[in-house]
Amino acid sequence: MRCKGSVFIDKVNTFAKIIQNILKMSLMVVGSVAFDAIQTPYGQTDKIIGGAGSYICLAASYMAKKQNLVAVVGGDFPAEYVEILKNHGTDTAGLQIKSQEKTFFWSGKYHENMNSRETLITELNVLEHFDPIIPPQYQGTEFLMLGNLSPIVQRQVIERLAVRPRLIVMDTMNFWMDIMMDELKKTIALVDVLTINEEEAQQLSGKRNIVEAAEAVMAMGPSAVIIKKGEHGALLFGKNGQVFATPAMPLRSVFDPTGAGDSFAGGFIGYLASKGETSFETMKKAVIAGSVIASFCVEKFGTERLVNLPQADINDRIEAFIQLSQFGSTL
Amino acid sequence: MRCKGSVFIDKVNTFAKIIQNILKMSLMVVGSVAFDAIQTPYGQTDKIIGGAGSYICLAASYMAKKQNLVAVVGGDFPAEYVEILKNHGTDTAGLQIKSQEKTFFWSGKYHENMNSRETLITELNVLEHFDPIIPPQYQGTEFLMLGNLSPIVQRQVIERLAVRPRLIVMDTMNFWMDIMMDELKKTIALVDVLTINEEEAQQLSGKRNIVEAAEAVMAMGPSAVIIKKGEHGALLFGKNGQVFATPAMPLRSVFDPTGAGDSFAGGFIGYLASKGETSFETMKKAVIAGSVIASFCVEKFGTERLVNLPQADINDRIEAFIQLSQFGSTL
């Protein structure tokens, strides 16, 4: 027999655990919310919704219930799309709307093999003087995803957080290496995981060999580096020679690679936030989660596939990834 | 209580099983045994021992105890090297020595990124009129590896076998696609597994997308296709949409890619022969076995690493591959 007090304490403990779970799952995302115009060998789009912040939040929404977004758009940005993000669990309290300005616009063209692209137009607009204001209720976030942005803005976000998040993941690109390598390295020094592609790892580190490049990047600060290889999958390097690799899902049709890297990052950090874990073993599974979401992203133009992705499709793709790459624990 | 007759029958059954095991493990290898001269960004060699047949037999020796080699060399080929092959379990009854002729010689140069190479010299010599004579004791082989050679010679070997092997694996290259596509397709129609690289799969099938290319190749006859992607690993396609992928081991130094594809093939078929199995699930593990052996091959020039490879190193690398790519059966 247990007394009533014991039942009460059980209930308090359960409630406390729920609160803990909500806290541990807190995820903040910083990144552009933008218009894209895309040309691929399969077709082209008018201005559609894009930007790292959009892709990351949508991707993460299939792993973590809530994403606290910090971003900026102009008065031309459609309210319906903000609703779509909200419906995916994105808190838009940190989404600034500059009604007198225009939303960031990028236009690019993919070549025949989809591995290389060319930027046709970049109009920074609202992004030029982006001041990342963090709503008070976002403070105390445990997981922080810094989508590709100026490394100065990325660093401002870290500095404006009263408590350092348990895990900071940062994405960047060669553009910042070309124009502000020193600023970039200062920000990289502050993060836990850096996601870049192979050429960027080489450019950043000055090392041609990918193992040496990853080690050189980790010597700059991060405890893990993810090398995104597109159709060839991804590599995760950790300290003490830890390394994990996944192939990409071989797809019958790749319509538009735009946002694949952001979707990967969103799935990756969304998975970790949902588990509340940051171990290398959990990061392995997070790399798979990111790869799964990215594999959907490229199947349609822009965010189309990510905006409406049935859970059953995700479960099937996870199973397909397991079949694709798992052979057991012995030969 | 069991009677003495029962013990006798047990012994007969055990003996029969041993014989069965020996039979099921029978592996025949056809391929060039050659001299190579190699230039890489790390250095260059004089004439060293090479050829698909050498790499395949050495690689397979770490999986299957015996490899029945069918090949041809000239009088200039060093007897010591034949001894090395014999010491690795290679039966050289099928190695013809044409004392009045010269051994096949290939010279090539790898470029900075090691992904592309240029052929500097090809002297066919004994290979020009190679008549693949199969010693009677090789008949009844269960596993046959057709190393890269003229598809006409590869087909002759199949036709000269009284009983079709349980599994025929064939390697080839773009060279044969350029000069004798029709002959090549006739041979491909007769094999179970074809190993080629990505560009070759596209050239052979006329399909750009790798899934469609693999399906088109399987429509030509093989029930499985392996796409070798070098530093990006390998893809195994089977019937009914089956697909498996492995990353390559990220290596700190890749000295010489020569023979990597042959070593992969040798490890692959050697593993299957040692298990006596040809299911898709076993092929997944065979792809790992091939990847493990290939990862050693590239660490030194030519066959140097494969000639003397401690079992402990292989076990460690298998474990490293498991750590590299296995995350479990759920997310």
XYZ file of C-alpha atoms in Angstrom:
662
model
C 0.000 0.000 0.000
C 1.244 3.477 -0.837
C -0.088 6.660 0.756
C -1.668 9.519 -1.169
C 1.434 11.659 -0.644
C 3.491 9.207 -2.645
C 1.071 9.457 -5.580
C 1.352 13.245 -5.379
C 5.161 13.086 -5.396
C 5.017 10.750 -8.411
C 2.874 13.259 -10.229
C 5.239 16.124 -9.362
C 8.192 14.038 -10.599
C 6.403 13.208 -13.830
C 5.602 16.882 -14.350
C 9.205 17.831 -13.625
C 10.381 15.298 -16.213
C 8.050 16.707 -18.831
C 9.445 20.181 -18.157
C 12.976 18.799 -18.337
C 12.164 17.131 -21.651
C 10.761 20.330 -23.056
C 13.858 22.190 -21.935
C 16.317 19.664 -23.257
C 14.541 19.727 -26.582
C 14.882 23.494 -26.949
C 16.326 24.341 -30.337
C 17.153 27.753 -31.717
C 17.792 28.328 -35.421
C 19.428 31.353 -37.003
C 19.446 31.625 -40.770
C 18.204 33.452 -43.798
C 14.580 33.351 -44.846
C 14.642 34.277 -48.462
C 13.370 34.180 -52.005
C 15.169 31.877 -54.427
C 14.951 31.546 -58.196
C 16.423 28.259 -59.320
C 17.406 26.768 -62.655
C 18.220 23.072 -62.964
C 18.387 20.774 -65.996
C 14.816 19.750 -65.040
C 13.245 23.182 -65.069
C 13.261 26.552 -63.390
C 11.272 28.440 -60.794
C 10.069 31.990 -60.303
C 10.779 33.476 -56.886
C 10.048 30.717 -54.382
C 10.576 30.538 -50.641
C 14.057 29.526 -49.591
C 16.895 30.454 -47.300
C 18.879 28.363 -44.823
C 16.573 29.281 -41.923
C 13.475 28.022 -43.764
C 15.056 24.728 -44.799
C 16.569 24.133 -41.347
C 13.304 24.771 -39.488
C 11.233 22.653 -41.867
C 13.780 19.812 -41.762
C 14.147 19.968 -37.981
C 10.367 19.944 -37.562
C 10.317 16.254 -38.532
C 12.623 15.466 -35.612
C 12.072 18.151 -32.949
C 8.645 19.600 -32.216
C 9.715 23.233 -31.814
C 12.274 25.492 -33.473
C 12.874 29.031 -32.241
C 13.723 31.019 -35.354
C 15.856 34.171 -35.471
C 15.744 35.757 -38.926
C 14.683 38.797 -40.925
C 12.435 39.328 -43.963
C 11.075 42.319 -45.848
C 7.530 43.579 -46.220
C 7.271 41.583 -49.464
C 7.422 38.275 -47.608
C 4.112 36.354 -47.762
C 2.294 35.949 -44.451
C 1.027 32.543 -45.620
C 4.571 31.250 -45.564
C 5.098 32.430 -42.007
C 1.958 30.423 -41.204
C 3.454 27.343 -42.864
C 6.533 27.642 -40.659
C 4.330 28.109 -37.577
C 2.357 25.008 -38.520
C 5.653 23.114 -38.515
C 6.367 24.197 -34.944
C 8.502 27.221 -35.754
C 8.284 29.975 -33.173
C 8.509 33.174 -35.235
C 8.819 35.592 -32.316
C 12.408 36.086 -33.487
C 11.453 36.652 -37.139
C 11.815 40.370 -37.772
C 9.643 41.852 -40.528
C 11.085 45.055 -42.022
C 8.018 46.308 -43.832
C 9.860 49.036 -45.751
C 12.545 46.691 -47.053
C 12.846 43.716 -49.394
C 13.567 40.087 -48.549
C 16.970 38.568 -49.372
C 16.969 37.167 -52.915
C 19.264 34.560 -54.440
C 19.199 33.143 -57.920
C 21.325 30.260 -59.086
C 21.774 27.762 -61.869
C 22.790 24.102 -61.528
C 24.832 22.472 -64.249
C 24.191 19.154 -65.918
C 25.684 16.964 -63.201
C 24.009 18.924 -60.349
C 27.285 18.950 -58.423
C 28.273 22.469 -59.344
C 26.208 25.629 -59.366
C 26.652 29.209 -60.369
C 25.185 32.199 -58.547
C 23.317 34.445 -60.972
C 21.938 37.107 -58.599
C 22.483 37.952 -54.931
C 20.413 40.808 -53.493
C 21.179 41.013 -49.778
C 18.386 43.549 -49.040
C 17.268 43.127 -45.375
C 20.167 40.805 -44.717
C 22.708 43.582 -45.296
C 22.152 45.127 -41.856
C 20.674 42.119 -40.070
C 20.792 42.617 -36.314
C 19.885 39.239 -34.801
C 17.594 40.140 -31.919
C 16.954 37.232 -29.597
C 13.546 37.182 -27.882
C 13.929 36.696 -24.090
C 11.932 33.461 -24.201
C 14.580 31.953 -26.524
C 17.250 32.337 -23.813
C 18.476 29.144 -22.219
C 18.277 27.180 -25.472
C 20.157 23.902 -25.270
C 20.756 23.457 -28.999
C 21.746 26.206 -31.408
C 21.922 25.899 -35.190
C 23.785 28.701 -36.933
C 22.676 28.500 -40.561
C 24.920 29.883 -43.270
C 25.174 33.642 -42.680
C 27.888 36.228 -42.128
C 30.188 34.815 -39.437
C 29.927 38.163 -37.657
C 26.160 37.753 -37.285
C 26.623 34.116 -36.270
C 29.048 35.213 -33.552
C 26.711 37.982 -32.347
C 24.052 35.345 -31.744
C 26.372 33.272 -29.589
C 27.456 36.359 -27.645
C 23.856 37.396 -27.006
C 22.966 34.132 -25.318
C 23.181 34.449 -21.519
C 23.998 30.752 -21.147
C 26.113 28.906 -23.686
C 23.996 26.198 -25.393
C 24.993 22.577 -24.832
C 25.635 22.201 -28.520
C 26.303 24.775 -31.215
C 26.279 23.571 -34.817
C 27.456 25.968 -37.512
C 27.115 25.831 -41.264
C 29.123 28.072 -43.549
C 30.417 28.249 -47.119
C 33.371 29.207 -49.294
C 31.918 32.718 -49.841
C 32.863 33.705 -46.272
C 36.274 32.063 -46.618
C 36.921 34.226 -49.672
C 35.953 37.554 -48.097
C 36.384 37.276 -44.289
C 38.467 34.273 -43.302
C 39.643 35.838 -40.039
C 36.122 36.650 -38.843
C 35.037 33.183 -39.893
C 37.796 31.506 -37.870
C 36.853 33.575 -34.795
C 33.320 32.216 -34.984
C 34.399 28.655 -35.768
C 36.481 28.782 -32.578
C 33.231 29.106 -30.587
C 31.208 26.204 -32.004
C 31.005 22.460 -31.371
C 30.207 21.106 -34.822
C 31.030 22.641 -38.205
C 29.315 21.439 -41.383
C 31.070 22.171 -44.682
C 31.698 20.471 -47.993
C 34.914 18.831 -49.105
C 36.348 21.762 -51.067
C 35.486 24.126 -48.232
C 37.256 21.883 -45.719
C 40.324 21.999 -47.953
C 40.121 25.768 -48.397
C 39.583 26.398 -44.691
C 42.377 24.096 -43.536
C 44.846 24.375 -46.390
C 45.046 20.562 -46.326
C 44.251 18.453 -49.357
C 43.769 15.126 -47.543
C 40.308 15.000 -45.988
C 41.396 13.367 -42.704
C 44.082 16.001 -42.213
C 41.668 18.765 -43.243
C 39.109 17.614 -40.668
C 41.762 17.452 -37.958
C 42.994 20.933 -38.843
C 39.441 22.291 -38.604
C 38.943 20.630 -35.210
C 42.201 22.233 -34.058
C 40.446 25.583 -34.687
C 37.867 24.807 -31.996
C 35.047 22.451 -32.973
C 34.991 18.984 -31.426
C 33.389 17.552 -34.550
C 33.343 18.316 -38.261
C 30.852 17.085 -40.808
C 31.973 16.927 -44.427
C 28.940 17.075 -46.711
C 29.578 15.201 -49.964
C 26.176 15.472 -51.665
C 25.431 12.331 -53.673
C 28.435 10.663 -52.010
C 27.020 11.034 -48.496
C 28.648 12.596 -45.470
C 31.594 12.119 -43.128
C 31.522 12.900 -39.415
C 34.891 13.381 -37.717
C 35.255 13.572 -33.939
C 38.157 13.873 -31.528
C 40.624 11.005 -30.994
C 40.300 9.685 -34.528
C 36.579 8.984 -34.331
C 35.011 8.850 -37.763
C 31.627 7.897 -39.178
C 30.490 7.873 -42.773
C 27.176 7.419 -44.478
C 26.423 7.051 -48.152
C 23.614 9.140 -49.624
C 20.454 7.385 -50.730
C 20.839 6.654 -54.466
C 17.895 8.503 -55.983
C 16.210 7.953 -59.312
C 15.608 11.665 -59.699
C 17.307 14.674 -58.169
C 15.361 17.727 -59.246
C 16.941 20.490 -57.197
C 19.861 20.278 -54.752
C 19.030 23.712 -53.264
C 18.666 23.465 -49.512
C 20.046 19.932 -49.249
C 22.862 21.027 -46.935
C 20.484 23.093 -44.799
C 18.003 20.216 -44.638
C 20.818 17.935 -43.565
C 21.793 20.379 -40.809
C 18.166 20.734 -39.698
C 17.609 16.994 -39.534
C 20.939 16.555 -37.758
C 20.410 19.069 -34.960
C 16.675 18.317 -34.770
C 17.494 14.684 -34.053
C 20.040 15.578 -31.356
C 17.630 18.063 -29.760
C 14.849 15.468 -29.736
C 17.140 12.986 -27.985
C 18.755 15.589 -25.748
C 22.105 13.923 -26.450
C 25.414 15.039 -27.922
C 27.572 11.898 -27.807
C 29.435 10.740 -30.905
C 27.259 7.619 -31.080
C 24.100 9.756 -31.108
C 25.683 12.076 -33.666
C 26.086 9.049 -35.970
C 22.329 8.546 -35.934
C 21.794 12.292 -36.299
C 23.884 12.183 -39.492
C 21.470 9.547 -40.797
C 18.477 11.677 -39.762
C 19.986 14.623 -41.637
C 20.685 12.455 -44.678
C 17.120 11.145 -44.662
C 15.590 14.640 -44.658
C 18.071 15.932 -47.253
C 17.185 13.009 -49.511
C 13.592 14.255 -49.605
C 14.544 17.902 -50.089
C 16.182 17.285 -53.474
C 13.220 15.353 -54.869
C 11.232 18.505 -55.636
C 11.945 22.178 -56.231
C 12.735 24.386 -53.234
C 10.972 23.576 -49.979
C 8.024 21.875 -51.724
C 8.793 18.370 -50.475
C 9.667 19.502 -46.937
C 6.521 21.559 -46.509
C 4.363 18.456 -46.654
C 6.244 15.315 -45.797
C 4.184 12.412 -44.382
C 5.677 10.667 -41.345
C 5.164 7.325 -43.109
C 7.482 8.459 -45.926
C 10.132 9.383 -43.355
C 9.821 6.027 -41.602
C 10.114 4.208 -44.933
C 13.211 6.206 -45.871
C 14.835 5.555 -42.489
C 14.237 1.847 -43.065
C 15.667 2.202 -46.577
C 18.793 3.857 -45.139
C 19.215 0.988 -42.693
C 18.899 -1.522 -45.547
C 21.258 0.623 -47.624
C 24.132 0.806 -45.194
C 23.816 -1.678 -42.334
C 25.404 -5.111 -42.636
C 25.702 -6.046 -38.967
C 28.438 -6.078 -36.370
C 30.690 -8.755 -37.881
C 31.908 -9.900 -41.274
C 23.436 -45.792 -26.310
C 24.496 -45.512 -29.944
C 25.949 -48.404 -31.906
C 29.356 -48.343 -33.616
C 27.717 -48.101 -37.060
C 26.256 -44.737 -36.080
C 29.715 -43.396 -35.163
C 31.021 -44.591 -38.533
C 28.185 -42.862 -40.385
C 28.912 -39.669 -38.417
C 32.527 -39.832 -39.525
C 31.542 -40.374 -43.154
C 29.168 -37.415 -42.945
C 31.862 -35.205 -41.420
C 34.279 -36.206 -44.155
C 31.643 -35.511 -46.807
C 31.088 -32.063 -45.314
C 34.784 -31.278 -45.422
C 34.878 -32.253 -49.085
C 31.773 -30.160 -49.720
C 33.430 -27.216 -48.000
C 36.549 -27.560 -50.069
C 34.446 -27.728 -53.212
C 32.245 -24.796 -52.349
C 35.322 -22.711 -51.655
C 36.792 -23.337 -55.097
C 37.717 -20.061 -56.748
C 39.145 -19.515 -60.183
C 40.725 -16.219 -61.207
C 41.472 -15.046 -64.725
C 43.423 -11.847 -65.176
C 46.614 -10.247 -66.331
C 49.884 -10.779 -64.503
C 51.988 -7.880 -65.555
C 54.680 -5.299 -65.057
C 53.557 -1.809 -64.087
C 55.453 1.467 -63.900
C 53.545 3.998 -61.850
C 53.840 7.731 -61.241
C 51.868 9.389 -58.462
C 52.300 12.757 -56.724
C 54.157 10.786 -54.018
C 56.763 9.182 -56.218
C 57.310 6.755 -59.046
C 58.308 3.147 -59.546
C 60.414 1.197 -62.005
C 58.794 -1.912 -63.443
C 57.007 -3.586 -60.539
C 54.675 -6.549 -60.431
C 51.075 -5.765 -61.200
C 48.131 -6.878 -63.278
C 44.550 -7.611 -62.313
C 45.257 -11.327 -61.800
C 48.034 -10.618 -59.289
C 46.003 -8.134 -57.273
C 42.897 -10.337 -57.307
C 44.751 -13.461 -56.141
C 46.651 -11.622 -53.405
C 43.490 -9.857 -52.204
C 41.400 -13.027 -52.306
C 44.091 -14.920 -50.384
C 43.114 -13.032 -47.215
C 39.581 -14.416 -47.517
C 39.778 -17.723 -49.413
C 42.635 -20.164 -48.939
C 43.091 -21.140 -52.586
C 42.883 -19.312 -55.904
C 43.214 -21.157 -59.197
C 44.905 -18.688 -61.528
C 44.601 -18.631 -65.314
C 47.036 -16.139 -66.828
C 50.070 -15.711 -69.069
C 53.499 -14.136 -68.589
C 56.699 -13.920 -70.632
C 60.122 -15.392 -69.993
C 61.115 -12.132 -68.323
C 58.742 -12.712 -65.400
C 60.588 -13.374 -62.124
C 60.176 -16.861 -60.669
C 60.353 -15.366 -57.155
C 57.086 -13.602 -57.779
C 55.406 -16.823 -58.866
C 56.607 -18.201 -55.525
C 55.016 -15.270 -53.693
C 51.696 -16.024 -55.349
C 52.051 -19.722 -54.493
C 52.772 -18.804 -50.881
C 49.458 -16.930 -50.863
C 47.592 -20.056 -51.944
C 47.584 -19.360 -55.677
C 47.595 -22.485 -57.812
C 49.734 -21.530 -60.810
C 49.039 -24.646 -62.882
C 47.061 -22.298 -65.149
C 49.820 -19.689 -65.387
C 51.358 -20.072 -68.829
C 54.975 -18.987 -69.207
C 55.902 -18.043 -72.783
C 59.656 -18.071 -72.468
C 60.277 -16.447 -75.875
C 57.920 -13.560 -75.218
C 57.639 -10.548 -72.918
C 55.208 -9.937 -70.076
C 52.386 -7.400 -70.481
C 53.570 -3.924 -69.463
C 51.494 -0.912 -68.427
C 52.703 2.488 -67.377
C 50.458 5.195 -65.988
C 50.488 8.513 -64.221
C 48.056 9.685 -61.544
C 47.168 13.341 -61.293
C 47.143 15.505 -58.190
C 43.748 14.377 -56.886
C 44.440 10.668 -57.578
C 40.970 10.308 -59.110
C 42.113 10.481 -62.705
C 44.983 8.762 -64.402
C 46.586 8.763 -67.789
C 48.023 5.728 -69.550
C 51.575 6.413 -70.723
C 52.538 3.027 -72.203
C 50.653 -0.176 -72.987
C 52.692 -3.081 -74.359
C 50.346 -6.053 -74.707
C 53.163 -8.552 -75.478
C 52.037 -12.067 -74.348
C 48.530 -10.790 -73.736
C 47.998 -10.068 -77.429
C 47.342 -13.706 -78.304
C 46.393 -14.995 -74.864
C 44.642 -18.350 -75.133
C 43.233 -19.044 -71.657
C 43.933 -22.739 -71.139
C 42.104 -24.168 -68.175
C 43.850 -27.035 -66.349
C 41.490 -30.025 -65.912
C 41.760 -29.802 -62.120
C 40.262 -26.277 -62.252
C 37.030 -27.663 -63.755
C 34.008 -27.623 -61.496
C 34.961 -24.305 -59.884
C 32.087 -22.765 -57.980
C 33.300 -19.175 -58.097
C 34.848 -17.476 -61.100
C 36.453 -14.023 -61.137
C 37.026 -12.570 -64.586
C 39.570 -9.810 -64.062
C 39.757 -6.954 -66.544
C 40.788 -8.450 -69.888
C 39.482 -8.581 -73.435
C 35.807 -9.579 -73.198
C 36.483 -12.203 -75.864
C 39.027 -13.925 -73.627
C 36.693 -13.568 -70.647
C 33.930 -15.263 -72.635
C 36.255 -18.047 -73.809
C 36.939 -18.884 -70.180
C 33.237 -19.224 -69.411
C 32.707 -21.353 -72.501
C 35.581 -23.652 -71.583
C 34.112 -24.550 -68.231
C 32.200 -27.832 -68.397
C 29.868 -26.771 -65.579
C 28.770 -23.177 -65.161
C 30.126 -21.768 -61.868
C 27.605 -20.814 -59.184
C 28.801 -17.231 -59.375
C 30.665 -15.375 -62.105
C 31.974 -11.904 -61.244
C 33.369 -9.787 -64.064
C 35.439 -6.628 -63.992
C 35.923 -4.483 -67.061
C 36.768 -0.917 -68.073
C 35.971 1.891 -70.506
C 38.778 0.762 -72.858
C 36.679 -2.242 -73.969
C 33.560 -0.095 -74.243
C 35.440 2.181 -76.624
C 36.758 -0.532 -78.930
C 34.437 -3.575 -78.675
C 31.136 -2.725 -77.051
C 29.237 -5.541 -78.808
C 31.691 -8.221 -77.690
C 31.633 -6.742 -74.203
C 27.839 -6.912 -74.004
C 27.882 -10.544 -75.156
C 30.148 -11.412 -72.233
C 28.252 -9.273 -69.726
C 25.124 -11.233 -70.678
C 26.766 -14.372 -69.258
C 27.859 -13.127 -65.821
C 26.182 -12.671 -62.415
C 27.956 -9.602 -61.046
C 29.620 -6.788 -62.985
C 32.022 -4.368 -61.282
C 32.598 -1.011 -62.976
C 33.059 2.614 -62.001
C 30.460 5.352 -62.239
C 31.515 6.788 -65.600
C 31.756 3.290 -67.068
C 28.238 2.483 -65.840
C 27.025 5.615 -67.592
C 28.928 4.824 -70.787
C 27.765 1.217 -70.859
C 24.109 2.005 -70.170
C 23.735 5.399 -71.803
C 22.006 6.527 -68.599
C 23.269 9.454 -66.537
C 21.394 8.642 -63.310
C 23.222 5.932 -61.409
C 20.101 4.007 -60.336
C 18.863 3.898 -63.915
C 22.351 3.024 -65.171
C 22.575 0.086 -62.754
C 19.133 -1.150 -63.776
C 20.031 -0.887 -67.456
C 23.204 -2.921 -66.867
C 21.230 -5.587 -64.978
C 18.814 -5.736 -67.918
C 21.828 -6.869 -69.989
C 22.160 -10.034 -67.882
C 23.862 -9.635 -64.495
C 21.723 -9.996 -61.381
C 23.922 -7.523 -59.522
C 26.109 -4.538 -60.382
C 28.787 -2.985 -58.230
C 29.648 0.657 -58.860
C 33.177 1.369 -57.614
C 33.529 4.980 -56.487
C 37.096 5.004 -55.152
C 37.395 7.348 -52.167
C 33.584 7.611 -52.110
C 33.080 3.893 -51.530
C 30.964 1.468 -53.508
C 27.353 0.769 -54.423
C 25.876 -2.710 -54.848
C 22.652 -2.958 -56.832
C 20.573 -6.136 -56.957
C 17.281 -7.143 -58.507
C 13.958 -5.778 -57.216
C 15.402 -2.465 -56.106
C 17.890 -3.951 -53.654
C 20.749 -1.561 -52.965
C 23.658 -1.422 -50.541
C 26.308 1.238 -50.169
C 29.517 1.507 -48.236
C 31.762 4.505 -47.760
C 35.488 4.038 -48.271
C 37.762 4.220 -45.244
C 39.013 7.821 -45.024
C 42.786 7.410 -45.262
C 45.505 9.766 -44.154
C 47.652 8.801 -47.095
C 46.818 7.287 -50.441
C 50.069 6.537 -52.185
C 48.973 4.621 -55.236
C 45.435 3.736 -56.362
C 46.721 1.117 -58.842
C 45.035 -2.219 -58.243
C 42.421 -0.863 -55.838
C 39.549 -2.042 -58.038
C 41.170 -5.464 -58.538
C 41.834 -5.776 -54.806
C 38.208 -4.900 -54.156
C 37.090 -7.605 -56.601
C 39.477 -10.141 -55.049
C 38.302 -9.423 -51.517
C 34.687 -9.493 -52.692
C 34.730 -12.861 -54.450
C 37.204 -14.315 -51.945
C 34.743 -13.564 -49.148
C 31.814 -15.131 -51.031
C 33.880 -18.205 -51.910
C 34.958 -18.600 -48.280
C 31.320 -18.489 -47.167
C 30.023 -20.514 -50.082
C 27.122 -18.072 -50.341
C 25.765 -15.775 -53.025
C 22.767 -14.090 -51.352
C 22.404 -10.303 -51.449
C 22.901 -10.141 -47.668
C 26.212 -12.012 -47.967
C 27.205 -9.810 -50.904
C 26.807 -6.764 -48.613
C 29.476 -8.192 -46.328
C 31.579 -9.181 -49.338
C 31.508 -5.525 -50.448
C 32.937 -4.616 -47.047
C 35.592 -7.341 -47.358
C 36.550 -5.949 -50.765
C 36.644 -2.409 -49.397
C 38.854 -3.490 -46.505
C 41.435 -5.123 -48.774
C 41.336 -2.242 -51.283
C 41.951 0.219 -48.441
C 45.263 -1.521 -47.752
C 46.249 -1.778 -51.405
C 46.417 2.008 -51.876
C 48.596 2.574 -48.819
C 51.780 1.516 -50.608
C 53.014 1.262 -54.189
C 51.820 -1.639 -56.311
C 51.236 -4.954 -54.556
C 53.678 -4.153 -51.734
C 51.048 -3.903 -48.987
C 49.094 -6.941 -50.211
C 52.143 -9.186 -50.402
C 52.602 -9.037 -46.667
C 49.457 -8.110 -44.816
C 49.156 -9.336 -41.199
C 45.811 -10.861 -40.244
C 45.728 -8.569 -37.204
C 45.797 -5.509 -39.486
C 42.863 -6.933 -41.450
C 40.880 -7.614 -38.280
C 41.549 -4.077 -37.050
C 40.460 -2.576 -40.359
C 37.266 -4.672 -40.402
C 36.497 -3.343 -36.926
C 37.280 0.177 -38.145
C 34.846 -0.284 -41.037
C 32.152 -1.398 -38.609
C 32.775 1.671 -36.461
C 32.867 3.804 -39.593
C 29.533 2.806 -41.039
C 27.351 0.922 -38.569
C 24.884 2.802 -36.378
C 22.459 0.013 -35.507
C 19.052 -1.120 -36.669
C 16.975 1.890 -35.546
C 17.272 5.657 -35.353
